[in-house]
Amino acid sequence: MDLREYSVFDIMGPVMIGPSSSHTAGAARLAKIARQIAGDDVKEVQFILYDSFANTYKGHGTDKALVAGIIGIDPDDERLSHSFELAKEQNISFSFVKSDKDASHPNTVRMVIKNKSGDVIEVLGSSIGGGNVVLKEINGMSVEFTGEYETLITKHIDKPGIIAMVTKVLSEHMINIAFMRVYRQLKGDMAIMVIESDQTIPEDVRIRIEHIDGIEKAIVVDSINKA
Amino acid sequence: MYQFSSGFELLELTKKYNIPISEVVINYEHEMTGDSKDTLIEKMASNLDVMKKSVERGLKEDVKSVGGFIGGDAKRLYDKIINNFTISGETVSKAVASAVAVSEVNAAMGKIVAAPTAGSSGVIPGALITIARKFGKSDDELIKSLFTSSGVGIIIAKNATLSGAEGGCQAEVGSASAMAAAALVELMGGSPEEALNASSFAIMNLLGLVCDPVAGLVEVPCVTRNAIGAANALICADLALSGMRSIIPFDDVVSAMDSVGKAMPCALKETAEGGLAKTATGIKLKMNMRE
């Protein structure tokens, strides 16, 4: 038996733009998270589609959903189906590439985003069913988070004390950490910390964290339940 | 305490507190989330609003699906109903047309409530809104009945699955139909036992239904299966309300659905590798899609 506790609104819901919770709603959600990781100022994006996303994206409107997410549109917003026009109005260019490589999950997309300052941010994620998603890679570094919670992502130097300073700032603001993971490639090199929280992380807290010595960048991804 | 994991436990709670299923489910949600009952009713009211709009749109507009296989059939059927030309009569045809309407709106990238999934989103609004209108039921009653539906859905999610990829179409349209049937019984003044009898019949009738979407899209045969899901809910509610009992209890029926789903080959669980998707025409349509 499934021991998960289901809410009534998990069953009767979500409200969404069709046709598919995994190929449409989940796709929009993934791209919206990627937009926030890229700092909300997307200029150009290339979507690399894998497996089932590559095979059925047109008929499921996955392409429109991805572009909608990239320009900040939620999965239940009716503007989703006109996202191509809206992106063009905002001078955001986009393209789609079908990959024949295998992915860890059939509904996977890699988003290569260029922002207005010229930085390139690469985000990989999968839509795992029912509109739920998992983010798996940021700039080649493995991560794992779902967007269900308010998520703080830091890019920092892998050195002692940084994590303590971040959690101190959060505790001073009474922000409870639900889950926390740290990822790094090499010792002493750049690392990524992902903190999922029950509460909203306000902008002033994010700025305080970004100002911690050794932290290059701090991003907050809104909880998808907040929308 | 209003927590339940099975039909048996749900019925015990209705007896213990002498309340309908909808009330148990509202209390369950209140206990779990801490949201007030008014907030919960309001949330469900906004779901009902989306459902109503999707029915209206599908019946009036000549919607076209993204994949291009379906669209406009709800409107055509509705025109036949208005002119009194349907074989199954006004009530069944209206429920069917409304279910098809929502399904078409979904396939056309319109706004719907996944109930319980996007692929099966037509069944519950089609059946419930039609019957509520016919018998002059208020929106408040309709909203309560959506909680009844959710209660049935929660039990199926816990003991089997609501996902086509895991259990085939029986898990999507079959579950939606069972959820609608229970709600119809409560809406029409039936007992909680009668409600779960209706749900049992609904699942039994669709047991084994495979998920074989042509070209992998939520279009064919999803739309017509939403039609049968809605009609099936009406029929099963009538059977239960007239006193017919399911000799296999609801919890056993759900466990049968679970084991049938597990026994079903992957080719028939949303992968588009079997059934209608793998017919000569199905393969051709898929090839054309990929161009």
PDB file of C-alpha atoms in Angstrom, chain A residues 1-24 51-52 54-65 75-78 80-83 98 107 130, chain B residues 3 5 25 28-29 32-33 40 43-44 47 50-51 57 66-67 106-107 109-116 118-119 124 146-147 149-150 153-154 157-159 162 179 215-219 270 289-291:
ATOM      1  CA  MET A   1       0.000   0.000   0.000  1.00  0.00           C
ATOM      2  CA  ASP A   2       1.076   3.519  -0.788  1.00  0.00           C
ATOM      3  CA  LEU A   3       1.720   5.274   2.520  1.00  0.00           C
ATOM      4  CA  ARG A   4       1.769   8.758   1.038  1.00  0.00           C
ATOM      5  CA  GLU A   5      -0.812  11.132   2.428  1.00  0.00           C
ATOM      6  CA  TYR A   6      -2.879  12.415  -0.453  1.00  0.00           C
ATOM      7  CA  SER A   7      -4.537  15.792  -0.352  1.00  0.00           C
ATOM      8  CA  VAL A   8      -7.994  16.100  -1.915  1.00  0.00           C
ATOM      9  CA  PHE A   9      -6.455  18.561  -4.361  1.00  0.00           C
ATOM     10  CA  ASP A  10      -3.771  16.101  -5.486  1.00  0.00           C
ATOM     11  CA  ILE A  11      -6.669  13.982  -6.703  1.00  0.00           C
ATOM     12  CA  MET A  12      -9.078  16.713  -7.873  1.00  0.00           C
ATOM     13  CA  GLY A  13      -6.459  18.841  -9.547  1.00  0.00           C
ATOM     14  CA  PRO A  14      -4.278  20.514 -10.474  1.00  0.00           C
ATOM     15  CA  VAL A  15      -5.959  23.066 -12.676  1.00  0.00           C
ATOM     16  CA  MET A  16      -3.787  23.033 -15.766  1.00  0.00           C
ATOM     17  CA  ILE A  17      -3.524  23.703 -19.461  1.00  0.00           C
ATOM     18  CA  GLY A  18      -3.821  20.404 -21.348  1.00  0.00           C
ATOM     19  CA  PRO A  19      -3.242  18.009 -22.808  1.00  0.00           C
ATOM     20  CA  SER A  20      -0.770  16.178 -20.570  1.00  0.00           C
ATOM     21  CA  SER A  21       0.315  16.681 -16.980  1.00  0.00           C
ATOM     22  CA  SER A  22       3.765  15.233 -17.728  1.00  0.00           C
ATOM     23  CA  HIS A  23       4.336  16.606 -21.250  1.00  0.00           C
ATOM     24  CA  THR A  24       2.658  20.001 -20.853  1.00  0.00           C
ATOM     25  CA  ASP A  51      13.284  10.341 -25.638  1.00  0.00           C
ATOM     26  CA  SER A  52       9.511  10.774 -25.247  1.00  0.00           C
ATOM     27  CA  ALA A  54      11.698  14.410 -28.465  1.00  0.00           C
ATOM     28  CA  ASN A  55       9.181  12.038 -30.054  1.00  0.00           C
ATOM     29  CA  THR A  56       5.873  13.605 -29.029  1.00  0.00           C
ATOM     30  CA  TYR A  57       6.618  17.223 -28.159  1.00  0.00           C
ATOM     31  CA  LYS A  58       4.590  18.833 -30.929  1.00  0.00           C
ATOM     32  CA  GLY A  59       1.380  16.904 -30.315  1.00  0.00           C
ATOM     33  CA  HIS A  60       1.561  17.542 -26.583  1.00  0.00           C
ATOM     34  CA  GLY A  61       2.386  21.214 -26.918  1.00  0.00           C
ATOM     35  CA  THR A  62       5.578  20.515 -24.952  1.00  0.00           C
ATOM     36  CA  ASP A  63       7.338  23.143 -27.087  1.00  0.00           C
ATOM     37  CA  LYS A  64       4.769  25.834 -26.224  1.00  0.00           C
ATOM     38  CA  ALA A  65       4.845  24.807 -22.562  1.00  0.00           C
ATOM     39  CA  PRO A  75       1.144  25.699 -16.088  1.00  0.00           C
ATOM     40  CA  ASP A  76      -2.444  26.849 -15.398  1.00  0.00           C
ATOM     41  CA  ASP A  77      -2.230  30.100 -17.344  1.00  0.00           C
ATOM     42  CA  GLU A  78      -4.186  30.187 -20.603  1.00  0.00           C
ATOM     43  CA  LEU A  80       0.555  29.142 -22.343  1.00  0.00           C
ATOM     44  CA  SER A  81      -0.761  28.181 -25.778  1.00  0.00           C
ATOM     45  CA  HIS A  82       0.305  31.560 -27.259  1.00  0.00           C
ATOM     46  CA  SER A  83       3.761  31.477 -25.695  1.00  0.00           C
ATOM     47  CA  LYS A  98      15.922  16.490 -30.753  1.00  0.00           C
ATOM     48  CA  ASN A 107      10.623  13.051 -20.359  1.00  0.00           C
ATOM     49  CA  GLY A 130       1.357  14.251 -12.665  1.00  0.00           C
TER      50      GLY A 130
ATOM     51  CA  GLN B   3      -8.145   9.556   8.365  1.00  0.00           C
ATOM     52  CA  SER B   5      -7.092   4.394   3.714  1.00  0.00           C
ATOM     53  CA  VAL B  25     -13.438  13.906   3.241  1.00  0.00           C
ATOM     54  CA  TYR B  28      -9.890  14.572   6.484  1.00  0.00           C
ATOM     55  CA  GLU B  29      -8.470  17.452   4.447  1.00  0.00           C
ATOM     56  CA  MET B  32      -4.294  17.135   7.246  1.00  0.00           C
ATOM     57  CA  THR B  33      -3.707  20.672   5.972  1.00  0.00           C
ATOM     58  CA  LEU B  40     -11.436  24.106   1.293  1.00  0.00           C
ATOM     59  CA  LYS B  43     -10.766  25.929  -3.370  1.00  0.00           C
ATOM     60  CA  MET B  44     -13.128  23.256  -4.658  1.00  0.00           C
ATOM     61  CA  ASN B  47     -12.137  23.820  -9.485  1.00  0.00           C
ATOM     62  CA  VAL B  50     -12.843  25.680 -14.297  1.00  0.00           C
ATOM     63  CA  MET B  51     -14.831  22.474 -14.960  1.00  0.00           C
ATOM     64  CA  ARG B  57     -16.300  25.954 -24.250  1.00  0.00           C
ATOM     65  CA  VAL B  66      -2.985  20.068 -31.114  1.00  0.00           C
ATOM     66  CA  GLY B  67      -2.307  16.674 -32.688  1.00  0.00           C
ATOM     67  CA  ASN B 106      -7.754  19.489 -22.902  1.00  0.00           C
ATOM     68  CA  ALA B 107      -6.407  18.227 -26.232  1.00  0.00           C
ATOM     69  CA  MET B 109      -4.373  23.152 -24.833  1.00  0.00           C
ATOM     70  CA  GLY B 110      -7.296  24.629 -22.938  1.00  0.00           C
ATOM     71  CA  LYS B 111      -7.711  24.930 -19.190  1.00  0.00           C
ATOM     72  CA  ILE B 112      -9.028  21.891 -17.325  1.00  0.00           C
ATOM     73  CA  VAL B 113      -8.978  20.254 -13.903  1.00  0.00           C
ATOM     74  CA  ALA B 114      -7.009  17.004 -13.870  1.00  0.00           C
ATOM     75  CA  ALA B 115      -9.701  14.799 -12.314  1.00  0.00           C
ATOM     76  CA  PRO B 116      -7.890  12.658 -11.446  1.00  0.00           C
ATOM     77  CA  ALA B 118      -5.734  15.321 -17.627  1.00  0.00           C
ATOM     78  CA  GLY B 119      -6.455  12.301 -19.840  1.00  0.00           C
ATOM     79  CA  ILE B 124     -16.379  13.859 -13.577  1.00  0.00           C
ATOM     80  CA  LEU B 146     -16.618  16.669  -5.648  1.00  0.00           C
ATOM     81  CA  PHE B 147     -15.212  15.926  -2.185  1.00  0.00           C
ATOM     82  CA  SER B 149     -15.284  11.903  -5.641  1.00  0.00           C
ATOM     83  CA  SER B 150     -11.935  12.878  -4.158  1.00  0.00           C
ATOM     84  CA  GLY B 153      -9.871   8.786  -5.622  1.00  0.00           C
ATOM     85  CA  ILE B 154      -7.716   8.920  -2.484  1.00  0.00           C
ATOM     86  CA  ALA B 157      -4.431   6.184  -5.194  1.00  0.00           C
ATOM     87  CA  LYS B 158      -3.429   4.565  -1.903  1.00  0.00           C
ATOM     88  CA  ASN B 159      -4.326   0.984  -2.814  1.00  0.00           C
ATOM     89  CA  LEU B 162      -4.483   6.648 -10.841  1.00  0.00           C
ATOM     90  CA  MET B 179     -15.264   8.748  -8.439  1.00  0.00           C
ATOM     91  CA  ALA B 215       0.936   8.495 -31.642  1.00  0.00           C
ATOM     92  CA  GLY B 216       1.336   8.820 -27.875  1.00  0.00           C
ATOM     93  CA  LEU B 217      -1.107  11.715 -27.725  1.00  0.00           C
ATOM     94  CA  VAL B 218      -3.982  12.348 -25.317  1.00  0.00           C
ATOM     95  CA  GLU B 219      -6.528  12.227 -28.156  1.00  0.00           C
ATOM     96  CA  GLU B 270       0.773   4.632 -22.039  1.00  0.00           C
ATOM     97  CA  MET B 289       3.221  13.291 -36.680  1.00  0.00           C
ATOM     98  CA  ARG B 290       7.006  13.088 -36.491  1.00  0.00           C
ATOM     99  CA  GLU B 291       7.501  14.943 -39.758  1.00  0.00           C
TER     100      GLU B 291
END
